[in-house]
XYZ file of C-alpha atoms in Angstrom:
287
model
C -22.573 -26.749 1.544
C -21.121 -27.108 5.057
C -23.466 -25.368 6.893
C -26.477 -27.846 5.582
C -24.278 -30.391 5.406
C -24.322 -31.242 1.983
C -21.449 -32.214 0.500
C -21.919 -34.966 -1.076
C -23.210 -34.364 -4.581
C -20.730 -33.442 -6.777
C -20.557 -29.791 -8.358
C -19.542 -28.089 -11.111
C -18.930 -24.755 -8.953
C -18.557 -23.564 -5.785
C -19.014 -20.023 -4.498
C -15.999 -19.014 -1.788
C -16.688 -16.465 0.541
C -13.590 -14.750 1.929
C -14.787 -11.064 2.182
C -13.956 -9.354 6.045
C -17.612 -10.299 6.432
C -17.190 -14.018 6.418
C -18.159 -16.341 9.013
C -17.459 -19.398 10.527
C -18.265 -22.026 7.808
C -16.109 -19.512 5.637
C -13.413 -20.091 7.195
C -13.274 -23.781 7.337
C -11.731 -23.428 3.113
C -9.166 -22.737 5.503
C -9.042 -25.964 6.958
C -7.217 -29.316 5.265
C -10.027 -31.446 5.809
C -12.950 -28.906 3.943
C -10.535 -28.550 0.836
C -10.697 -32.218 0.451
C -14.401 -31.364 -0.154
C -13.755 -29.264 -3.327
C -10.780 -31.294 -5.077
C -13.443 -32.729 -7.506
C -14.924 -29.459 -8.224
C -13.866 -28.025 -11.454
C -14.207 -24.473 -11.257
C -14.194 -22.101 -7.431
C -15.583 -18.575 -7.389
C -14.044 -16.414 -5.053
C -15.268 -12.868 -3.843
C -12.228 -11.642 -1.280
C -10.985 -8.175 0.384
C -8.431 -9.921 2.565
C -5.243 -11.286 1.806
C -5.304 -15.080 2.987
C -2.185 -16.390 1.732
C -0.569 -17.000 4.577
C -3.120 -19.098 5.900
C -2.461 -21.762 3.047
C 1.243 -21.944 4.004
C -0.633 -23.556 7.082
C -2.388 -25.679 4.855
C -0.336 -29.337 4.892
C -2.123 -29.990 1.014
C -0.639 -26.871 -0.072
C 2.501 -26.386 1.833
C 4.990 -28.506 -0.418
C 3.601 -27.111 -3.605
C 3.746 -23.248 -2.193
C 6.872 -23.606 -1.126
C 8.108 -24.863 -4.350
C 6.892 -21.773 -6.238
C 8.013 -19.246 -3.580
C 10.667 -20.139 -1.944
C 11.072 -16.971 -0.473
C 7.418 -16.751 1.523
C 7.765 -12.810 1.812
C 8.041 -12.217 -1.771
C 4.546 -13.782 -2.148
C 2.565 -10.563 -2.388
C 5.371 -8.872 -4.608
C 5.325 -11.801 -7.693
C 1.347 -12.356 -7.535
C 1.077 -8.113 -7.424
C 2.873 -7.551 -10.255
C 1.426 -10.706 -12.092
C -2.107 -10.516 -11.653
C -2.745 -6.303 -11.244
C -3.316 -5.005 -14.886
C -4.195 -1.100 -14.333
C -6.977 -0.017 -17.253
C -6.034 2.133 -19.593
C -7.649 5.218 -17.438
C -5.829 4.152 -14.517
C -2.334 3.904 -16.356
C -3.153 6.900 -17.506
C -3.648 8.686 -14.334
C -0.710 7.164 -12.988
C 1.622 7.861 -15.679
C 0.274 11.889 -16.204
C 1.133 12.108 -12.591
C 4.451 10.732 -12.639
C 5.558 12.773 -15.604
C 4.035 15.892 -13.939
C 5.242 15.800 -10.662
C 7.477 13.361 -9.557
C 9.911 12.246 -12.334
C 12.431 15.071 -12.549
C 13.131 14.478 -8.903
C 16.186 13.628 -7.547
C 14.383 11.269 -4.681
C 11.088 10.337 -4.312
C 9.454 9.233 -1.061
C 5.947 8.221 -1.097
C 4.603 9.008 2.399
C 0.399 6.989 3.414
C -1.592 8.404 6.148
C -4.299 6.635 7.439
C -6.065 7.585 10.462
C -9.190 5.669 12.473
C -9.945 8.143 15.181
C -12.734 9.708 14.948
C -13.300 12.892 14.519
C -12.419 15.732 11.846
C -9.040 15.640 11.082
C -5.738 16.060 10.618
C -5.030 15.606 13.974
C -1.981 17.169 15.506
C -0.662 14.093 16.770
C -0.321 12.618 13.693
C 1.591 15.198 12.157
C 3.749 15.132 15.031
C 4.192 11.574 14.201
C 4.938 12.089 10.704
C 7.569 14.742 11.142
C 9.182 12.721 13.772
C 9.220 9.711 11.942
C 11.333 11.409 8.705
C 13.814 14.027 10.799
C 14.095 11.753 13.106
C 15.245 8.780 10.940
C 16.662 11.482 8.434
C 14.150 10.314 6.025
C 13.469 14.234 5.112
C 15.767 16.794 6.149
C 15.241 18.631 8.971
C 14.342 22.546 8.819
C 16.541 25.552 9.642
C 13.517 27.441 11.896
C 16.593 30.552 12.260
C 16.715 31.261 8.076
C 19.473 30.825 6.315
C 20.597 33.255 3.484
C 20.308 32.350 0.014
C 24.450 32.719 0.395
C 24.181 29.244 2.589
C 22.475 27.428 -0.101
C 23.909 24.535 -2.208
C 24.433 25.961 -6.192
C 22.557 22.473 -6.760
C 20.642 21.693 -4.398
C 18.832 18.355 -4.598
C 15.303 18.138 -5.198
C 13.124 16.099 -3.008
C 9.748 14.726 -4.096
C 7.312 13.415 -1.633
C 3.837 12.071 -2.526
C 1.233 12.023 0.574
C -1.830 10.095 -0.123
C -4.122 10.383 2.429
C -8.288 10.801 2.863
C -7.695 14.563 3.783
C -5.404 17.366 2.525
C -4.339 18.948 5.704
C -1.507 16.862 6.153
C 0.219 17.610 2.701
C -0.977 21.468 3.478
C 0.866 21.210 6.893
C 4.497 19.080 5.664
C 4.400 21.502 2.492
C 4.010 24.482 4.799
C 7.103 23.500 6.769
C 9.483 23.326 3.904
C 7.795 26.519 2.123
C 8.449 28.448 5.274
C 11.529 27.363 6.682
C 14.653 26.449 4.416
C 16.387 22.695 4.912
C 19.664 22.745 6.764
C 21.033 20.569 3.859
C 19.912 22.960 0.971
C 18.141 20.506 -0.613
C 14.154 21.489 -1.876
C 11.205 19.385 -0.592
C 8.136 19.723 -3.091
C 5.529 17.990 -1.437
C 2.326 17.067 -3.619
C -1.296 14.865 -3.086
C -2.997 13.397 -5.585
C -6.332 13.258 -4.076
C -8.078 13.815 -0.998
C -11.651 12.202 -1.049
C -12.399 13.543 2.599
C -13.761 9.616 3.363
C -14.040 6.095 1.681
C -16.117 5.180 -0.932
C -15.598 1.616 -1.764
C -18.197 1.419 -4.388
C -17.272 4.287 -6.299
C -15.724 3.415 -9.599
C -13.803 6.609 -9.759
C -12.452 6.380 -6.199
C -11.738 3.206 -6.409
C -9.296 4.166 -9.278
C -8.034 6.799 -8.039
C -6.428 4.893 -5.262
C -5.533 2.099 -7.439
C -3.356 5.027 -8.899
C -2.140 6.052 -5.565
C -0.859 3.039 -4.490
C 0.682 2.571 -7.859
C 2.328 5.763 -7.488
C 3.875 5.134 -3.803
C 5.226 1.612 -5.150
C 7.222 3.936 -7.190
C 8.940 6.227 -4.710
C 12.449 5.540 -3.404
C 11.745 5.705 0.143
C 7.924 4.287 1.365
C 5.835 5.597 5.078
C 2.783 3.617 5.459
C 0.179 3.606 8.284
C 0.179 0.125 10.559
C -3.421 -1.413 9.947
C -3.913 -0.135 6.277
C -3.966 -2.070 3.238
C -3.665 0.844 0.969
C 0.283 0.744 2.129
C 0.751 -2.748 2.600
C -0.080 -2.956 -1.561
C 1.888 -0.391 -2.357
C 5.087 -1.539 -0.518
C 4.076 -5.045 -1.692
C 4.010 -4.016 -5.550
C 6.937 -2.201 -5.023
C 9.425 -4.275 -2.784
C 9.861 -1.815 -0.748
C 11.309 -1.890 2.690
C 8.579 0.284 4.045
C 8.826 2.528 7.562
C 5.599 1.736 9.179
C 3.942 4.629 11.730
C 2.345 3.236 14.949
C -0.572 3.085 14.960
C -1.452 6.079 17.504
C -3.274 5.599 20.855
C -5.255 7.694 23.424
C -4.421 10.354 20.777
C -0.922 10.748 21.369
C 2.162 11.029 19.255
C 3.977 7.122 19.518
C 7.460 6.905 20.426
C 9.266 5.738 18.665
C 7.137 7.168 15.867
C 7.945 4.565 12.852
C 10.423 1.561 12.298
C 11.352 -0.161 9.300
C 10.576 -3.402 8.628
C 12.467 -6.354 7.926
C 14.672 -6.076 4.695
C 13.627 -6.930 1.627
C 15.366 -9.371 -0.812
C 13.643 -9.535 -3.752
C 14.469 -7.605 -7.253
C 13.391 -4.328 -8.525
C 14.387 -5.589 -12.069
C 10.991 -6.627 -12.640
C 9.799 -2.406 -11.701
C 8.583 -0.787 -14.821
C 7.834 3.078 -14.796
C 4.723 4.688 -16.174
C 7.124 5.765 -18.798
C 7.679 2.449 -20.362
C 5.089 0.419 -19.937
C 3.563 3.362 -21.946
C 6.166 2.872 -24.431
C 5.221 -0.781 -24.581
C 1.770 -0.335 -25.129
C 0.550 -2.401 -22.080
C -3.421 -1.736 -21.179
């Protein structure tokens, strides 16, 4: 319509393009003046991969109303989340099989996201640097005794720690669950480590990949503690769903561990009352 210039006539529809592919004239539903152009139009198909609601709290036609339903701008993502993303019964069920399996019985649960965009076969030693530096260092995980304690120095209950990795590739997982099979922690406690999947690349069109991750990121909105990758949606929806205060890794450059490795982002002031568990949704008999 904008780019020939005709809109005049009066529609019953309108197709909105807001994929990463968009272009200019895209954009412009963006812009206060273009929306005036579809307030008469009943019905607006949207095809989107980005998150663009922000850009409407720019918007002078939508700022009153928006900020009348969320008050609290940062909680956006959280409330619409958890209101509009309905798992299928397959995907509850991988979620909630995994849960009950692995990470329930846990005494703390920390969900830690890798994603990497070098190229290149990975993992890359840097990053796994950057991951161990990120959770001794801000005593996220507890560091390793690399002299070997006896089984005297243990805890008689020691605390069991379960982290989820999700990641495109398994040698991270292999590496962190290496470190705390080999060496023992210097509090006592036990690190189980565990991954899901790893698909080895992306596969956006892929029904079963596609819910596979949808399960992942369910699964790290459910952890205590949250490490996501800077530049990665996958983390971004989990801490979102989850209301999480996430730790966020650098995003490496020139192949090099960052330092600082991680910080934590602003805090979060929303409720967890509205967090279900696997468990009892399942009890509820949601689909």
């Amino acid at each position: 319509m904008v780019k020939n210039k005709d809109t005049r006539r009066l529609r019953s529809h309108v197709y909105i393009h807001l994929a990463h592919d968009y272009g200019d004239h895209d954009k412009l539903f963006l812009c206060d003046e273009d929306q005036k152009l579809l307030e008469n139009v009943p019905w607006l198909i949207m095809r989107t991969d980005n998150y663009f609601v922000p850009s409407l709290f720019l918007m002078q036609s939508f700022e009153s109303e928006l900020n009348k339903l969320f008050p609290q701008k940062e909680t956006v993502f959280h409330h619409l989340g958890r209101y509009l993303f309905h798992p299928t019964n397959p995907v509850w069920g991988l979620i909630r099989r995994y849960y009950e399996a692995y990470l329930a019985k846990a005494d703390q649960r920390m969900g830690i996201q890798v994603r990497t965009f070098d190229t290149g076969d990975g993992p890359f030693p840097y990053v796994m640097d950057q991951i161990l530096s990120c959770t001794q260092r801000e005593n996220l995980l507890p560091k390793v005794d690399s002299r070997g304690s006896s089984a005297a120095d243990q805890p008689e209950d020691p605390k069991l720690r379960a982290v989820l990795m999700t990641s495109l590739f398994v040698g991270y997982s292999e590496k962190l669950r290496d470190v705390y099979w080999q060496n023992p922690t210097v509090t006592g406690d036990v690190v189980a480590v565990y991954q899901p999947s790893h698909e080895e690349f992306q596969q956006t069109e892929k029904k079963l990949h596609n819910q596979k991750a949808w399960a992942e990121m369910y699964l790290l909105s459910l952890c205590d503690v949250l490490v996501t990758s800077a530049w990665s949606t996958f983390g971004y929806v989990a801490q979102g769903l989850g209301g999480k205060t996430p730790w966020i890794l650098y995003k490496p450059e020139n192949r090099t561990t960052p330092d600082p490795p991680c910080h934590a982002t602003g805090h979060c002031r929303w409720s967890r009352a509205s967090m279900l568990h696997p468990t009892t949704i399942a009890k509820r008999g949601r689909g």
